[in-house]
Short mmCIF file of C-alpha atoms in Angstrom, two decimals:
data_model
loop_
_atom_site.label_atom_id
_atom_site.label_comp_id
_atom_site.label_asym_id
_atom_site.label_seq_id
_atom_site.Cartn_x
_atom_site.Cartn_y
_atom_site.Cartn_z
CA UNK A 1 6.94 40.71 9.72
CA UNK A 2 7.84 44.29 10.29
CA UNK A 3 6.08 46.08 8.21
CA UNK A 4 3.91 48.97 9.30
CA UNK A 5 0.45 49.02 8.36
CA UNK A 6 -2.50 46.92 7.69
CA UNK A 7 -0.55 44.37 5.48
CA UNK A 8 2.17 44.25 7.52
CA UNK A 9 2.46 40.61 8.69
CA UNK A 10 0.74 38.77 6.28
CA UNK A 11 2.04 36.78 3.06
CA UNK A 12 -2.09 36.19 1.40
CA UNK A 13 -3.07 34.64 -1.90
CA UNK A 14 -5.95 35.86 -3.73
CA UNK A 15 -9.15 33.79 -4.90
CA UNK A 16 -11.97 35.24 -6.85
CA UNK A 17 -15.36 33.12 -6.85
CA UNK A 18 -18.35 34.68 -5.90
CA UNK A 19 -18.46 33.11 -2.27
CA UNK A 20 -15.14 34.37 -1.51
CA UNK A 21 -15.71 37.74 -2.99
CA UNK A 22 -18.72 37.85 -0.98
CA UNK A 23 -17.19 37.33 2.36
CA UNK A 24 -14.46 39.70 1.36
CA UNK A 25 -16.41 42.53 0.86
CA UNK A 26 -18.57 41.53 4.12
CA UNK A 27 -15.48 41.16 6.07
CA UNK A 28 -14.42 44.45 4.38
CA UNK A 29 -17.68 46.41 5.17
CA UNK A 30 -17.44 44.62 9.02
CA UNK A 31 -14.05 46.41 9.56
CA UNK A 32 -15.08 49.62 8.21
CA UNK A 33 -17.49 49.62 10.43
CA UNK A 34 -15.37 49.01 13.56
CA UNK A 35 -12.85 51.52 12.04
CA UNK A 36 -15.44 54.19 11.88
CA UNK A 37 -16.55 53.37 15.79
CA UNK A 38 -12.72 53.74 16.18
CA UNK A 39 -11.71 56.80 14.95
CA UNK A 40 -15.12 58.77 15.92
CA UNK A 41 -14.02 61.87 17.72
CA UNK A 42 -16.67 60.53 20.66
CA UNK A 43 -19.28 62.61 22.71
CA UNK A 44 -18.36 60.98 26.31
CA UNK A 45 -15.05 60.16 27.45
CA UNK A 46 -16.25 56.18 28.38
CA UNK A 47 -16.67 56.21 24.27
CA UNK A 48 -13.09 57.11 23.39
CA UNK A 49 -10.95 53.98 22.07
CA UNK A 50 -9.45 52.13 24.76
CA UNK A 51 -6.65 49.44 26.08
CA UNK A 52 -8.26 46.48 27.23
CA UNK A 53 -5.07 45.27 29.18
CA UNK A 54 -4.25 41.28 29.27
CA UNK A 55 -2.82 39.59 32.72
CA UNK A 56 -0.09 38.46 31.30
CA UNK A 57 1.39 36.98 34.47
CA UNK A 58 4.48 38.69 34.75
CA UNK A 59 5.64 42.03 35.97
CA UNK A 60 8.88 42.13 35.94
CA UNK A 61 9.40 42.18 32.34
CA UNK A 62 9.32 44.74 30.10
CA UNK A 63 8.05 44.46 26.70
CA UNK A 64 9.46 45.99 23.79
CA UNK A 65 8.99 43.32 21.04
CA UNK A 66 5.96 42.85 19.90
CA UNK A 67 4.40 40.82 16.85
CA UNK A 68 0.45 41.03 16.41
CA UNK A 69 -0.78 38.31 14.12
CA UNK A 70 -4.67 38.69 14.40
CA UNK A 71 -6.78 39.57 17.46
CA UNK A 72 -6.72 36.37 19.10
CA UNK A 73 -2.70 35.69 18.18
CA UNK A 74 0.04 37.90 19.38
CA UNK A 75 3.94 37.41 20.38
CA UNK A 76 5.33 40.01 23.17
CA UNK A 77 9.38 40.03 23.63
CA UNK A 78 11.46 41.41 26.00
CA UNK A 79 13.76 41.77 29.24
CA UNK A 80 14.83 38.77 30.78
CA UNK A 81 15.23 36.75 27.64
CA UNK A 82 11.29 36.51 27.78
CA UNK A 83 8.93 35.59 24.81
CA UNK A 84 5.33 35.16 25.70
CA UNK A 85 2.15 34.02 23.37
CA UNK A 86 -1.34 34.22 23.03
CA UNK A 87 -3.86 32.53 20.86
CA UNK A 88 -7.09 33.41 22.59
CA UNK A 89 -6.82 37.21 22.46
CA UNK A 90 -4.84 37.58 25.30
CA UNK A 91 -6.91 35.51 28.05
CA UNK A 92 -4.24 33.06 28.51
CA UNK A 93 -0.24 33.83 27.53
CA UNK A 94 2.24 30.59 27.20
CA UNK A 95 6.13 31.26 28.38
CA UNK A 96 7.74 29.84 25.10
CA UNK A 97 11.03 31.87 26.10
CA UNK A 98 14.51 30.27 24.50
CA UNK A 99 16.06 28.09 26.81
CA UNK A 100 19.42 29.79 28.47
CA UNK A 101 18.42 32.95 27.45
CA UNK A 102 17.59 34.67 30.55
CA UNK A 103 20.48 37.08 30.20
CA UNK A 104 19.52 38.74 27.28
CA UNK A 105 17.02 41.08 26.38
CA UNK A 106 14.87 40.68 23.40
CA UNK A 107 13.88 44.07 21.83
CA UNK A 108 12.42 42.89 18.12
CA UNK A 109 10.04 40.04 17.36
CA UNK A 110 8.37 39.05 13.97
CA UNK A 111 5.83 36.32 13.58
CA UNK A 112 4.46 35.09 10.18
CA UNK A 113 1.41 33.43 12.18
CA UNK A 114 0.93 31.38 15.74
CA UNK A 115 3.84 29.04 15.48
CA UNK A 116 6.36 30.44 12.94
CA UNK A 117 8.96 34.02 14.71
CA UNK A 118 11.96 35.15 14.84
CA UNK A 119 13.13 36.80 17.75
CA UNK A 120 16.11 39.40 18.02
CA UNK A 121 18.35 40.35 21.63
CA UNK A 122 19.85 43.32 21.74
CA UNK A 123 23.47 44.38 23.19
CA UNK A 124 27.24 44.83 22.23
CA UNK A 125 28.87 41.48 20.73
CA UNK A 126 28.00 38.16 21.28
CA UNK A 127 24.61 39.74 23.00
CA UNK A 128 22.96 40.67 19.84
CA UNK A 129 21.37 37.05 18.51
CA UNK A 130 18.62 35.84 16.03
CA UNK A 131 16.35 32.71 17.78
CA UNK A 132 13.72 31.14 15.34
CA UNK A 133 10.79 28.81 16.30
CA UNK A 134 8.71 26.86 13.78
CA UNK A 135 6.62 25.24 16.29
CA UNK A 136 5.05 28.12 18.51
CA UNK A 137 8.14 28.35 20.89
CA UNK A 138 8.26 24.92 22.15
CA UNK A 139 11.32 24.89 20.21
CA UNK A 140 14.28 27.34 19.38
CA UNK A 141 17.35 27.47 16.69
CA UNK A 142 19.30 30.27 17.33
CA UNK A 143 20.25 31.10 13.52
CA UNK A 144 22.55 33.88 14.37
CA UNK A 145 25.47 35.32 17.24
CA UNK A 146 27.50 38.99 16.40
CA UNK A 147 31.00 37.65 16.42
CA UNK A 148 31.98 41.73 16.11
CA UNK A 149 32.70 43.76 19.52
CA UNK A 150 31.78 46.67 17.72
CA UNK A 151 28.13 45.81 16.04
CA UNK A 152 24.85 46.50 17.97
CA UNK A 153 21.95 45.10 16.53
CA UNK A 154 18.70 47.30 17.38
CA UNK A 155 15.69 45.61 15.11
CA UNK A 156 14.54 43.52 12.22
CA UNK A 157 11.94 43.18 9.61
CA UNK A 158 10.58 40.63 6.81
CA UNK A 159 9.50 41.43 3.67
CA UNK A 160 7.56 38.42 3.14
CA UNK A 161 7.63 34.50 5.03
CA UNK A 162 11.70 34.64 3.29
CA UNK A 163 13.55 38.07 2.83
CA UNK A 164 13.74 39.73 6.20
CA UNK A 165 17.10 42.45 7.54
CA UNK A 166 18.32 43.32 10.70
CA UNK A 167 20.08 46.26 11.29
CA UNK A 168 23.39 47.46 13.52
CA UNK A 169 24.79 50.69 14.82
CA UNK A 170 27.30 52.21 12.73
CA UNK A 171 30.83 50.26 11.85
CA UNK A 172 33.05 51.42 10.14
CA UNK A 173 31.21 54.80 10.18
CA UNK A 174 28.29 52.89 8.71
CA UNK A 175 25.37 51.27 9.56
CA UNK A 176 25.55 47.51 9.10
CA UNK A 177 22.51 45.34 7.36
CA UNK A 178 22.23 41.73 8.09
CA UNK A 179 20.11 39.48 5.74
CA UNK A 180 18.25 36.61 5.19
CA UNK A 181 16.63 34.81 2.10
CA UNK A 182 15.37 31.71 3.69
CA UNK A 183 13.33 33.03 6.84
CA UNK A 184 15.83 33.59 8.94
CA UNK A 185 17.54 30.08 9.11
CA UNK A 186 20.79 31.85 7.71
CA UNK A 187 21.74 35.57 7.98
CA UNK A 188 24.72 37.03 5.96
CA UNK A 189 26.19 40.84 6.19
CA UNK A 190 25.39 43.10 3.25
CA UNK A 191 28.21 45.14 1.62
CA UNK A 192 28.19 48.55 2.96
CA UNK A 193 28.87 50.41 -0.38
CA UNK A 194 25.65 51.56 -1.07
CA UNK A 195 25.07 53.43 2.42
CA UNK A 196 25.79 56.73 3.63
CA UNK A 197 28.07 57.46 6.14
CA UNK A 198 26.91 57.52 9.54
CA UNK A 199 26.78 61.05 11.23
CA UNK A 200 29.35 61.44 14.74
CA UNK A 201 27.01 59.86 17.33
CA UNK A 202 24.26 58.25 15.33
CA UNK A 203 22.28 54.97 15.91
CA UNK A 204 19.84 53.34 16.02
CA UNK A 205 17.07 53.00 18.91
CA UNK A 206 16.10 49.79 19.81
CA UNK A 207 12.67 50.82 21.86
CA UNK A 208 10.26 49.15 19.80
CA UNK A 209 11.46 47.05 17.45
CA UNK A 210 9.85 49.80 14.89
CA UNK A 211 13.73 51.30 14.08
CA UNK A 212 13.74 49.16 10.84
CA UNK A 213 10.70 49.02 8.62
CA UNK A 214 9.22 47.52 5.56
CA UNK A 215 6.69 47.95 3.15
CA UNK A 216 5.91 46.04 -0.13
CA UNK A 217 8.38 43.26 -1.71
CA UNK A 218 11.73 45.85 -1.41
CA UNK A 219 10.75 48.74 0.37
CA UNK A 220 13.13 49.54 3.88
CA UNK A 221 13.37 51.98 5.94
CA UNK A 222 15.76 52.71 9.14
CA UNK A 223 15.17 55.74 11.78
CA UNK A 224 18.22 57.22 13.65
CA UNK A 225 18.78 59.66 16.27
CA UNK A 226 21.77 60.36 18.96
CA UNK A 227 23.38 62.71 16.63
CA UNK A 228 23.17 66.03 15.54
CA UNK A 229 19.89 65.44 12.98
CA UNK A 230 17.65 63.15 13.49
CA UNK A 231 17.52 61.04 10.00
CA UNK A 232 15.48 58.42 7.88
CA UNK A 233 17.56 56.47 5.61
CA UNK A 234 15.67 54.26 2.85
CA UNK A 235 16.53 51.74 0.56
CA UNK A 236 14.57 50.17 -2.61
CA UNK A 237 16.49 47.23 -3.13
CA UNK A 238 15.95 45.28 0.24
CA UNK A 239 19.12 47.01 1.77
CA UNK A 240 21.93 47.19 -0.77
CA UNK A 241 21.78 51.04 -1.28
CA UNK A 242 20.62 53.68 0.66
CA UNK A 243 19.76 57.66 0.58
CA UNK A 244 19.39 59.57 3.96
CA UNK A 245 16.63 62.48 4.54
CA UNK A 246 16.40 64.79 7.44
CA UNK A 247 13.90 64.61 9.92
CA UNK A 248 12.40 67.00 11.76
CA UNK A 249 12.35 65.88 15.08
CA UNK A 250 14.28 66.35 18.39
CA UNK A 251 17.98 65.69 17.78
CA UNK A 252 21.56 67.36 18.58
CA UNK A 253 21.23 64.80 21.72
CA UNK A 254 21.68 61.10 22.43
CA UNK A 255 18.81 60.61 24.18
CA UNK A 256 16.90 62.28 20.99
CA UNK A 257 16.05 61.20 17.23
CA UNK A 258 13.40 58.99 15.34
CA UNK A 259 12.37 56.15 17.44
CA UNK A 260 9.99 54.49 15.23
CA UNK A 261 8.65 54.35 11.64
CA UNK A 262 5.24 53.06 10.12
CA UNK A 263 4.04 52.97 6.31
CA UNK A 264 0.82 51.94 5.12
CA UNK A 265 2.36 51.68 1.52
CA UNK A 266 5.68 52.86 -0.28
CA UNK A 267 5.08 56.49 -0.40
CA UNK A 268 3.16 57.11 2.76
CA UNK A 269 4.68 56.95 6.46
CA UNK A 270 4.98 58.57 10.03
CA UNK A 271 7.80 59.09 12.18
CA UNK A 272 7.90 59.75 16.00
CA UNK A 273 10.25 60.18 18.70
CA UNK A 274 11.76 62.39 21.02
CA UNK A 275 13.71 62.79 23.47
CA UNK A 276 13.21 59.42 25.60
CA UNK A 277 14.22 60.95 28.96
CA UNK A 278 11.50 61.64 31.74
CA UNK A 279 10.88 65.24 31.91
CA UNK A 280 12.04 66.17 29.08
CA UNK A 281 9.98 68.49 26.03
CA UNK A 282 9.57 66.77 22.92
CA UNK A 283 7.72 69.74 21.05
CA UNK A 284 8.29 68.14 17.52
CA UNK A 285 7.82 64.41 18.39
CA UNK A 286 5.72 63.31 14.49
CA UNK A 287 6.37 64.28 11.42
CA UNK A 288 4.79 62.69 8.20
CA UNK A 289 5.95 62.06 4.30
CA UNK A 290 3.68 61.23 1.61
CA UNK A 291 6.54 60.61 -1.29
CA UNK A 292 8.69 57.46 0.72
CA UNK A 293 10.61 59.36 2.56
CA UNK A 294 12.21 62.04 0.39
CA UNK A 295 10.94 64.60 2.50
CA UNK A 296 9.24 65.08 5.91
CA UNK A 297 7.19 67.20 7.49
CA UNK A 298 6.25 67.91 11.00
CA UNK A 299 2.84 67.05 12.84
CA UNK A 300 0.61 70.44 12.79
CA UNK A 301 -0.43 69.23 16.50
CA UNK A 302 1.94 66.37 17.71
CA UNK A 303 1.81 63.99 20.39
CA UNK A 304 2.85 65.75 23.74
CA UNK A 305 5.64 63.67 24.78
CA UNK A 306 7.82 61.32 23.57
CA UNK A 307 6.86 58.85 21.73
CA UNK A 308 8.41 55.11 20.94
CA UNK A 309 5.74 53.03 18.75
CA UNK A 310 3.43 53.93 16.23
CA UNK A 311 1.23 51.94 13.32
CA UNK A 312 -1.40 52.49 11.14
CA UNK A 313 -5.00 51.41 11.73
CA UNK A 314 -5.61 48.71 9.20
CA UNK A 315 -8.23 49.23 6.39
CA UNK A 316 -7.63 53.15 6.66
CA UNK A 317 -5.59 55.62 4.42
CA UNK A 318 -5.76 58.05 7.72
CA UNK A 319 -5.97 56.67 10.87
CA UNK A 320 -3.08 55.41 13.10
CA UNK A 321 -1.81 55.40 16.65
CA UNK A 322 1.51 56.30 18.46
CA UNK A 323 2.44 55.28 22.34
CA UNK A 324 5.05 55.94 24.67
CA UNK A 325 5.45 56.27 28.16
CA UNK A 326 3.29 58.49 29.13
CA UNK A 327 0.22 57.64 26.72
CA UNK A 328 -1.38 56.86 23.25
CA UNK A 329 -2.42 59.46 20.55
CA UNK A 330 -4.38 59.12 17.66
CA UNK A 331 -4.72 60.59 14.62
CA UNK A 332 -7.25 60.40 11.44
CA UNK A 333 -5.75 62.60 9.46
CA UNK A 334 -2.43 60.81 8.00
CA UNK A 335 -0.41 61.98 10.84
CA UNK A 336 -1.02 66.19 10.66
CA UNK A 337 -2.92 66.23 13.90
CA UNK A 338 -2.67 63.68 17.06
CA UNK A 339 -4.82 63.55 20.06
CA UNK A 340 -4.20 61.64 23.29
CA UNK A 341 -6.78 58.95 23.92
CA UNK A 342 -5.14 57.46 26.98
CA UNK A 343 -2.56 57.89 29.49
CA UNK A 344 -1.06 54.47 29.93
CA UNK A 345 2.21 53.74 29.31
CA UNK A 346 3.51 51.54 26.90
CA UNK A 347 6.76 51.16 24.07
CA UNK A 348 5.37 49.74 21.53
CA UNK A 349 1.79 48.99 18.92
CA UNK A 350 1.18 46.53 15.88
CA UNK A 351 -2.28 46.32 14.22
CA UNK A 352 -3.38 43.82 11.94
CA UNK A 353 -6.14 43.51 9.27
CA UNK A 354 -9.00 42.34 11.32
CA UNK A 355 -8.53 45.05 13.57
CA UNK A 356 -6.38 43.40 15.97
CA UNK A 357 -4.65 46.28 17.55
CA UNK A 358 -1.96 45.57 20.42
CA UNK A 359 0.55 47.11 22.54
CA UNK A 360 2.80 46.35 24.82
CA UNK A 361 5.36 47.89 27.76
CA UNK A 362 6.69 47.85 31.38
CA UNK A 363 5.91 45.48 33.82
CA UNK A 364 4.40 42.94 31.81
CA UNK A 365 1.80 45.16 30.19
CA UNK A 366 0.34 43.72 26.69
CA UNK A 367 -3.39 45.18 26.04
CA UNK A 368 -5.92 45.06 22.72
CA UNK A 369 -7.58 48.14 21.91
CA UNK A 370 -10.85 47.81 22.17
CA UNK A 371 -13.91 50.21 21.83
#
């Protein structure tokens, strides 16, 4: 389930006897441990946090979608109609791609654990598409085709194991929700009324699957660029009405704008971006808001480049990571200051509560940060 942060793909229920409260706060006291090791600013360089990259067995595939369940189970999505898993941290990956889909390119995938995702192809028309397995991949329904020429689908999210939206490029001169109540089995197109007009040019990026992001029961948010200002547009209700904020970020271009969103709650949530084309200056690529979106405000120190995925460590109120091409930043304090803790490249990052950080990129890359 999109949502950024450390709850962000998990639905739990909540017990209170003494044994579970005990392992609790031991498992609680275990990751604050591992978060501290994390986020030390280290003495020698071999000490810094670092990619531990997975054979995934391709390389020919790029991966933009990317669903971490834990740090043995993750879901990777991408060119080629590709959709690999793992449920041994990455040492072994099973092809569970959607038969007949080798033409399209998956850009967005949410899982709600090892054998329940939905999956979302990008493109003009027919090309956008929802697929949805219930039995690891061995298996796929595709719950939804865009019967509209004009409609682009760039990413989804999930509220919880049921609610979940996708979202389009502007029609109409407004961007175009698509929901579902039942976990994706049906999807149905929300009435524009409540959203703002589009600006000339704008859209949506769909470079991470991290353009459309949750937090909480209702909670949405959806990053834009391609136009004149870059823009955040958030909705309380799950979708049905909208306000749009300025942020600043690179923009007046469409190769520039808000590439991805994470929030560790309602009120607190980073923004990167860019301008996505090689050897180009992206001076302002972070900003930050503390009040769920209503305003923004740019990094003190931002990432040096462009960047196309970020997340929140889990189990912290100030640590999170951003990648992109060119390399992955950190920061540990809520997004004011990021420094670069390796040069790999890769699109996108999802963390999960027991520390389970991935990412994934270009030619087949998936990796686990490890310390």
């Amino acid at each position: 389930m999109r949502r950024s942060g450390s709850t962000r793909r998990r639905v739990r229920s909540g017990r209170t006897g003494g044994r579970r409260t005990g392992r609790a706060a031991l498992a609680a006291a275990v990751c604050a441990a591992a978060l501290a090791a994390l986020t030390a600013v280290p003495a020698q360089a071999h000490q810094r946090p670092r990619w531990d990259v997975k054979d995934t067995g391709v390389s020919d595939v790029r991966f933009r979608g990317l669903a971490a369940v834990s740090r043995h189970t993750a879901w990777v999505a991408g060119t080629r109609g590709t959709v690999l898993r793992t449920t041994d941290g990455g040492r072994t990956w099973r092809d569970v791609s959607p038969p007949g889909a080798g033409d399209l390119e998956f850009r967005d995938i949410e899982a709600f654990d090892a054998r329940r995702a939905v999956a979302l192809s990008i493109g003009e028309g027919e090309a956008s598409r929802v697929y949805r397995t219930e039995d690891g991949g061995a298996t796929w329904t595709e719950s939804f085709r865009n019967t509209d020429a004009r409609a682009f689908y760039d990413c989804l999210t999930f509220f919880d194991r049921r609610h979940g939206l996708a979202m389009s490029d502007p029609v109409d001169g407004k961007f175009r929700i698509l929901s579902t109540s039942d976990g994706g089995r049906s999807w149905q197109v929300l009435p524009d009324a409540g959203m703002p007009a589009a600006q000339a040019g704008e859209a949506g990026f769909a470079a991470s699957g991290q353009c459309l992001v949750s937090a909480g029961p209702r909670d949405v948010w959806l990053a834009t660029g391609g136009a004149a200002h870059a823009r955040v547009l958030h909705s309380a209700d799950r979708g049905l009405t909208w306000t749009a904020t300025g942020a600043p970020v690179p923009a007046g271009d469409p190769a520039r704008g808000v590439f991805a969103l994470a929030f560790r709650d309602r009120a607190h949530g980073l923004a990167v971006g860019g301008d996505y084309r090689p050897g180009q200056a992206s001076p302002r690529a972070a900003a930050r808001t503390t009040d769920a979106g209503r305003t923004w405000r740019p990094a003190d120190r931002p990432p040096p480049a462009y960047r196309s995925g970020v997340a929140w460590l889990p189990h912290s109120r100030t640590a999170a990571l951003a990648v992109g091409p060119t390399g992955t930043d950190l920061t540990t304090d809520g997004g004011r200051t990021w420094r670069t803790v390796d040069t790999g490249s890769y699109d996108t990052v999802d963390c999960t509560p027991d520390l389970g950080c991935w990412a994934a990129g270009e030619q087949g890359r998936v990796a686990r940060l490890e310390r």
